[in-house]
Tab-separated table of C-alpha atoms in Angstrom:
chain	number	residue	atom	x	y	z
B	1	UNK	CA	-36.302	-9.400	-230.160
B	2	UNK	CA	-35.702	-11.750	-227.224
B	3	UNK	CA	-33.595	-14.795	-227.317
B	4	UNK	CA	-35.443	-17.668	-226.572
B	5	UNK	CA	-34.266	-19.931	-223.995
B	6	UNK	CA	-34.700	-23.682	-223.248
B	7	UNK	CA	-35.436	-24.731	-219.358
B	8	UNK	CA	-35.588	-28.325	-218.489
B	9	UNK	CA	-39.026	-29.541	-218.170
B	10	UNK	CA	-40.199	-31.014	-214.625
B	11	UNK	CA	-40.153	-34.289	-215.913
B	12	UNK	CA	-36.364	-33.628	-216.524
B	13	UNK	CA	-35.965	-32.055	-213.683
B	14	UNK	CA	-37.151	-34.534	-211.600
B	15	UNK	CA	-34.805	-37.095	-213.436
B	16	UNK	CA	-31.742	-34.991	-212.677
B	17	UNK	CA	-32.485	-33.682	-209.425
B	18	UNK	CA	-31.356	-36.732	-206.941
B	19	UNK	CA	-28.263	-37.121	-208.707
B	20	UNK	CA	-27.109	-33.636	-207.262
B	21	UNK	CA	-24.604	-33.602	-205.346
B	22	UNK	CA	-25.851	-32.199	-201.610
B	23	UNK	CA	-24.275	-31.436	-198.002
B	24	UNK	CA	-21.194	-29.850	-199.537
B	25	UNK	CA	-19.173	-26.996	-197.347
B	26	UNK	CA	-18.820	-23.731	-199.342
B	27	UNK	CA	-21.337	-20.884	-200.236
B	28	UNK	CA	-25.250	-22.251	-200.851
B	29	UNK	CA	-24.870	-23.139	-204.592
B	30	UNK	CA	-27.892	-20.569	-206.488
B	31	UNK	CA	-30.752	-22.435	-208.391
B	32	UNK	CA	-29.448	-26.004	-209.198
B	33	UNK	CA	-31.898	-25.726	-211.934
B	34	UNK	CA	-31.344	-22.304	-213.672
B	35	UNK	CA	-27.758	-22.876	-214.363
B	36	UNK	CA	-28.311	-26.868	-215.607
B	37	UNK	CA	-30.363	-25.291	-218.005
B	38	UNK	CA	-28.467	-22.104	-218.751
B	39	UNK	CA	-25.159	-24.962	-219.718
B	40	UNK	CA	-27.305	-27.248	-221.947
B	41	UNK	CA	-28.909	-23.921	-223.649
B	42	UNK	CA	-25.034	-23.030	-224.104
B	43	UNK	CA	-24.161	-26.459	-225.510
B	44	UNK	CA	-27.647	-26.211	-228.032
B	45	UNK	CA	-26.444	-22.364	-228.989
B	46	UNK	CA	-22.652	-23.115	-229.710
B	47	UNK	CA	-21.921	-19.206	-228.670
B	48	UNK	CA	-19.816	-18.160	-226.098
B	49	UNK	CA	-20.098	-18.375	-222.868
B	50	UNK	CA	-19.748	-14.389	-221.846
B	51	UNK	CA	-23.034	-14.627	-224.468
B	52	UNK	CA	-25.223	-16.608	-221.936
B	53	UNK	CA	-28.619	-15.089	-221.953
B	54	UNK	CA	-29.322	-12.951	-218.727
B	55	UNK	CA	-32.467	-15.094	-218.174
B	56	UNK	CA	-30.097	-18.273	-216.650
B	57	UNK	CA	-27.627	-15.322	-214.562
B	58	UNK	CA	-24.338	-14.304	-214.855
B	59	UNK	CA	-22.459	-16.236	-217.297
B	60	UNK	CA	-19.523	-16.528	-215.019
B	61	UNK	CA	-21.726	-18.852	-212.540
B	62	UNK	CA	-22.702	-20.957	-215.561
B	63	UNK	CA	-19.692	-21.603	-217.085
B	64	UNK	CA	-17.595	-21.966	-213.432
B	65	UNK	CA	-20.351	-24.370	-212.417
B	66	UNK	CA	-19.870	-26.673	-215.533
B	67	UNK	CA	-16.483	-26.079	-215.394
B	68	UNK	CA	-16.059	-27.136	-211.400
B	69	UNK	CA	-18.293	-29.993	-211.995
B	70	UNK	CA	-15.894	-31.102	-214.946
B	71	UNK	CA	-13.490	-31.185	-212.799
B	72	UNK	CA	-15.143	-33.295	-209.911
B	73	UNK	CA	-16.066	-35.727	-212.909
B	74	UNK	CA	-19.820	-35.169	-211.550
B	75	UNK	CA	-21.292	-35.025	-215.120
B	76	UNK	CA	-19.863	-38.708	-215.711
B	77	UNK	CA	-21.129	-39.506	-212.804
B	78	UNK	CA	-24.530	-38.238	-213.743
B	79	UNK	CA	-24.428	-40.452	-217.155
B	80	UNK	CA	-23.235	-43.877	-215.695
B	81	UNK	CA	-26.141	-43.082	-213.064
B	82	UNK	CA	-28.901	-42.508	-215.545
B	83	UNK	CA	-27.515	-45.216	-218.113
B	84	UNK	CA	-26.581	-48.447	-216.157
B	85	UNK	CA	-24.440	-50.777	-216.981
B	86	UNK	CA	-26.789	-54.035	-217.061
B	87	UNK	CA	-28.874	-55.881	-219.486
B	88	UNK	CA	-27.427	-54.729	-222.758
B	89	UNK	CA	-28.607	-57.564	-225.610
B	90	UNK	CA	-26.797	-56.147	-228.509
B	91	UNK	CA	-24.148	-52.846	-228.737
B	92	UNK	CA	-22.852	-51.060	-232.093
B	93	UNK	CA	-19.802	-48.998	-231.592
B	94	UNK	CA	-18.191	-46.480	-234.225
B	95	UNK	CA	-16.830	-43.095	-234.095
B	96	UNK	CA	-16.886	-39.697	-235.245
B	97	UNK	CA	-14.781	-36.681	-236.261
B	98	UNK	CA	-15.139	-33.283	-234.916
B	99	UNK	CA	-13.348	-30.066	-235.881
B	100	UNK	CA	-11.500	-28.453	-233.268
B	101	UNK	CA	-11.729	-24.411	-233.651
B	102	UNK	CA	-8.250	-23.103	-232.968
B	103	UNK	CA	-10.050	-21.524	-229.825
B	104	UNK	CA	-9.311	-24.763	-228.440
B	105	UNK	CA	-5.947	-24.856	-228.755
B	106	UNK	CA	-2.891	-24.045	-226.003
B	107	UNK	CA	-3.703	-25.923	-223.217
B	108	UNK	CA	-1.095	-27.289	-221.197
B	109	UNK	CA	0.190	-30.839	-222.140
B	110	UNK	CA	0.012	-30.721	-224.917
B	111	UNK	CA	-2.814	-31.389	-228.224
B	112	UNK	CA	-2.049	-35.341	-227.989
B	113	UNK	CA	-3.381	-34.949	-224.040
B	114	UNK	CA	-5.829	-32.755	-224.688
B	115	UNK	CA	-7.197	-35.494	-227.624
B	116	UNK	CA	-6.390	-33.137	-230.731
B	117	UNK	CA	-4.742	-34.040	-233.552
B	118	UNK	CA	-3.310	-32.726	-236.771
B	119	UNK	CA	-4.878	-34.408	-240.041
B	120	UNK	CA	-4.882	-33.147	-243.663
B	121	UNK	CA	-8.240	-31.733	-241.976
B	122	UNK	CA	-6.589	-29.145	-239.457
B	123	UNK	CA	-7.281	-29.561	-235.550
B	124	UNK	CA	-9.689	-33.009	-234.706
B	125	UNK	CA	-11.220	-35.010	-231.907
B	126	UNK	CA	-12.579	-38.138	-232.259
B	127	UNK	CA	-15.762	-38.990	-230.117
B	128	UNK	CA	-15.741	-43.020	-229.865
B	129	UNK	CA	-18.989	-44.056	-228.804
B	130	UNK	CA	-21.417	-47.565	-228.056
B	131	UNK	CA	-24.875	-47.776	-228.064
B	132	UNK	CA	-27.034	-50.330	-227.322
B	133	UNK	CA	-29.899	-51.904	-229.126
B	134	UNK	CA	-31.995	-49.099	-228.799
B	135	UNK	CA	-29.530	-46.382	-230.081
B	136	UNK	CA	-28.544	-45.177	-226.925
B	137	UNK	CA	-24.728	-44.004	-225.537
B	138	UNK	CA	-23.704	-46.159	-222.979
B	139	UNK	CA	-19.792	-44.936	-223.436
B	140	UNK	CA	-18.477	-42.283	-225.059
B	141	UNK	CA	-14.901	-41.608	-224.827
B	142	UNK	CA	-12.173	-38.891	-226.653
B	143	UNK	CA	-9.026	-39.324	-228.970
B	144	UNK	CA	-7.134	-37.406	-231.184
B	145	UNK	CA	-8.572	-36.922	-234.529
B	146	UNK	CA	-5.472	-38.610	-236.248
B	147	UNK	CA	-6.316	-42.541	-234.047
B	148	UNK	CA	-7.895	-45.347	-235.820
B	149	UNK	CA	-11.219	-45.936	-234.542
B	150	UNK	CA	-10.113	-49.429	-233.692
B	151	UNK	CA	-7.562	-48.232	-231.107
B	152	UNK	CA	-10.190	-47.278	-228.185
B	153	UNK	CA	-12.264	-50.413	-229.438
B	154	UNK	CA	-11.322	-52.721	-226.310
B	155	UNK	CA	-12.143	-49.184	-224.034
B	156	UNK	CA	-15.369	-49.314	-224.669
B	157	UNK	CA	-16.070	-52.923	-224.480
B	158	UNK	CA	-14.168	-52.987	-221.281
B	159	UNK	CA	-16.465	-49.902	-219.674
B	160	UNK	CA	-19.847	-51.566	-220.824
B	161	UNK	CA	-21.710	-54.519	-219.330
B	162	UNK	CA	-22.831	-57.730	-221.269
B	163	UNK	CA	-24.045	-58.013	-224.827
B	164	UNK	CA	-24.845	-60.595	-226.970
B	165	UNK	CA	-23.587	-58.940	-230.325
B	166	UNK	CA	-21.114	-56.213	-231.460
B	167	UNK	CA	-22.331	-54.203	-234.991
B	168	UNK	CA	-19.379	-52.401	-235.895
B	169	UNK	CA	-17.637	-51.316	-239.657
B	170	UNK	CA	-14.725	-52.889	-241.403
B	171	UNK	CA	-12.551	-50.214	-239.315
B	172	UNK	CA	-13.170	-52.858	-236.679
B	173	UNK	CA	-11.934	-56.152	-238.731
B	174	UNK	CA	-8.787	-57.336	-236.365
B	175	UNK	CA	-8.117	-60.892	-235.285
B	176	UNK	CA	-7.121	-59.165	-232.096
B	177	UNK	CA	-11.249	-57.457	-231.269
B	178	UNK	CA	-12.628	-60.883	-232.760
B	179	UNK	CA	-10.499	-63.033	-229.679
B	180	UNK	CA	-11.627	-60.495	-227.049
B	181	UNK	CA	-15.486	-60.539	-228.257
B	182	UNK	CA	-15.035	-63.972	-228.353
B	183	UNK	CA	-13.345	-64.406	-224.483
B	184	UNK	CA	-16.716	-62.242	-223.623
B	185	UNK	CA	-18.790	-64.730	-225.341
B	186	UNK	CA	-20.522	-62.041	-227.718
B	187	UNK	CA	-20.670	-62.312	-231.513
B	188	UNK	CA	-18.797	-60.092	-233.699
B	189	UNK	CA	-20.721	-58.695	-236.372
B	190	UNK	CA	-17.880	-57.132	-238.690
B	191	UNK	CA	-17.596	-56.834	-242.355
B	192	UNK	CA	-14.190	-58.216	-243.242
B	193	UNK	CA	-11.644	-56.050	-245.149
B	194	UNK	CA	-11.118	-56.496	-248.844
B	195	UNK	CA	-7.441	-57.471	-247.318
B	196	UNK	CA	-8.462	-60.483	-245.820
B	197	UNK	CA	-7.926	-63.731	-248.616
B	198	UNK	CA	-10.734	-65.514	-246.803
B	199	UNK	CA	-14.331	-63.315	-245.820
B	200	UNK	CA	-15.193	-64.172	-242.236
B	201	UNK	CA	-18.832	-64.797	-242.810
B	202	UNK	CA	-21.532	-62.088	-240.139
B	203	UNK	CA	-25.006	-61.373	-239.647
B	204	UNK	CA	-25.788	-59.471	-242.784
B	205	UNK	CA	-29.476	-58.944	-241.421
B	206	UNK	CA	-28.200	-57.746	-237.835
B	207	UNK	CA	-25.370	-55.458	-240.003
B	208	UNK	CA	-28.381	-53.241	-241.026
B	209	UNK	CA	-28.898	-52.149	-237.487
B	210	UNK	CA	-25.465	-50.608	-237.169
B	211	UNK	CA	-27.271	-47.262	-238.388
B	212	UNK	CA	-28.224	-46.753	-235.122
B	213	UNK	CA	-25.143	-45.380	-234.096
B	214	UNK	CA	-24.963	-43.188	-236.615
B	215	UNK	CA	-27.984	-41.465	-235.701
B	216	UNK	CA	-27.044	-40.974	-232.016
B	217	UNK	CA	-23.706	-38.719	-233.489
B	218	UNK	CA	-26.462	-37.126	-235.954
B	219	UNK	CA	-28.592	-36.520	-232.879
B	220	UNK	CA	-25.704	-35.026	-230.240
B	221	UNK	CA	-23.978	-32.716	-233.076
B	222	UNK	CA	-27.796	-31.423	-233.366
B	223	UNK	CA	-25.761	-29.394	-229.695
B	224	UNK	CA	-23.518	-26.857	-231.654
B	225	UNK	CA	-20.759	-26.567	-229.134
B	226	UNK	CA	-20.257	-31.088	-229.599
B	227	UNK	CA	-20.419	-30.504	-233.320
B	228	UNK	CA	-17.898	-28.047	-232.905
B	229	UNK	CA	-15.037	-28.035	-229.959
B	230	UNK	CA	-14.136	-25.011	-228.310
B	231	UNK	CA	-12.968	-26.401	-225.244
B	232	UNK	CA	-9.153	-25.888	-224.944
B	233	UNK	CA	-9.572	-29.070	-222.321
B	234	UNK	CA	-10.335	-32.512	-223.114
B	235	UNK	CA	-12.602	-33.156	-219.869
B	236	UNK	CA	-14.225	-30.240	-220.160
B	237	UNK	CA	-15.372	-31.445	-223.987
B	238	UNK	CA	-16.293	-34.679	-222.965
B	239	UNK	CA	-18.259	-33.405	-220.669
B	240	UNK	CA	-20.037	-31.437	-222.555
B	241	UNK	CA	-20.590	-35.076	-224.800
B	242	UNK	CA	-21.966	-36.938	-221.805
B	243	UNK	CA	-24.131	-34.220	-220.500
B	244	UNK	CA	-25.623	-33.415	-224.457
B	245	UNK	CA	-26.190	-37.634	-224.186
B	246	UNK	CA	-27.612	-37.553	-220.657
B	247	UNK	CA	-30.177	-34.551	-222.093
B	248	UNK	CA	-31.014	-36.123	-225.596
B	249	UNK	CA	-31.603	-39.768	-224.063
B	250	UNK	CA	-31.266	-40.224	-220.487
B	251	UNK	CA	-33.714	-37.854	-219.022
B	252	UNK	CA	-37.101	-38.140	-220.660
């Protein structure tokens, strides 16, 4: 019985196409389009990349084009492109555990470099993400498993545009988030901590939102190989992240 394979549709296509990078020296790259589509089939599948069907070439063109493009930072390049940075009225950030399969251990510098970290759990990543009002990633950015979500709180906000209100969970209650929403002029909607003697009062209607977010990690680990990492490097699994976002939300 034949595999079946995934291609991106024209209308994706046509999204993804003039963000390619052109007039490099070097060997004329085969069909742009076969091997975009063989990597996000590989991302969907969560199998190995010698186990590429035939249909999108050899699997060592796949892989060394994600890989090379990785490196080159092209498939960030590709989200900020397709996502903006401008007119965002109201952001939710949060962020999610992944298990690490000891496949993705051993790379050089270290797990703490390559954003893995021992917990009670085994081997983690964190994905730290914000969405706007709609749902959608606007930044998405790695940590070991073992950081508080708070930590990579002031990342995000500083990689993002403007927004009018931040959802987030009591992981986010610090004086030290409230000042900097504040400084930005945006309101902080943030249950307080059972630690705090006096309940900072929030948006209880606008709270209900924060879901949103949680759907968008429901909706990328849908891609077996973000649900899972495999990737021994931490750029290559973040971009793996940002191109599953750019195909779930950014090209249709």
């Amino acid at each position: 019985m034949a595999k079946q394979v995934q291609w991106l549709s024209d209308e994706e296509w046509a999204r993804i196409e003039p963000l390619l990078p052109r007039g490099r020296k070097g060997a004329h790259r085969v069909d742009d389009r076969r091997v975009i589509s063989g990597i996000v089939h590989m991302l969907k599948s969560g199998a190995r990349w010698r186990d590429c069907p035939p249909e999108f070439g050899p699997y060592t063109t796949v892989y060394n084009r994600f890989n090379r493009w990785s490196r080159q930072g092209l498939w960030l390049q590709m989200f900020e492109a397709l996502t903006g940075h401008t007119g965002i009225y109201g952001a939710a950030i949060d962020a999610t555990h992944v298990r690490a399969h000891r496949s993705a251990a051993g790379a050089k510098g270290g797990p703490f470099l390559q954003a893995i970290g021992r917990s009670r759990g085994g081997r983690t990543t964190k994905i730290h993400g914000l969405v706007d009002e709609r749902g959608r990633p606007r930044v998405l950015l790695l940590s070991a498993g073992n950081i508080n979500d708070i930590s990579m709180a002031h990342a995000l906000i500083q990689a993002t545009g403007p927004f009018q209100k931040l959802l987030a969970d009591k992981g986010y209650d610090a004086d030290h988030l409230r000042r900097r929403l504040a400084e930005r002029g945006a309101e902080a909607v943030i249950p307080s901590t059972t630690s705090r003697r006096t309940p900072i009062p929030y948006d209880a209607n606008a709270y209900k939102d924060r879901n949103r977010v949680e759907r968008m990690w429901c909706r990328l680990k849908d891609f077996r190989r973000i649900a899972t990492r495999y990737d021994k490097l931490a750029r290559n699994y973040l971009s793996a992240v940002l191109l599953a976002a750019t195909y779930a939300y950014w090209l249709n």
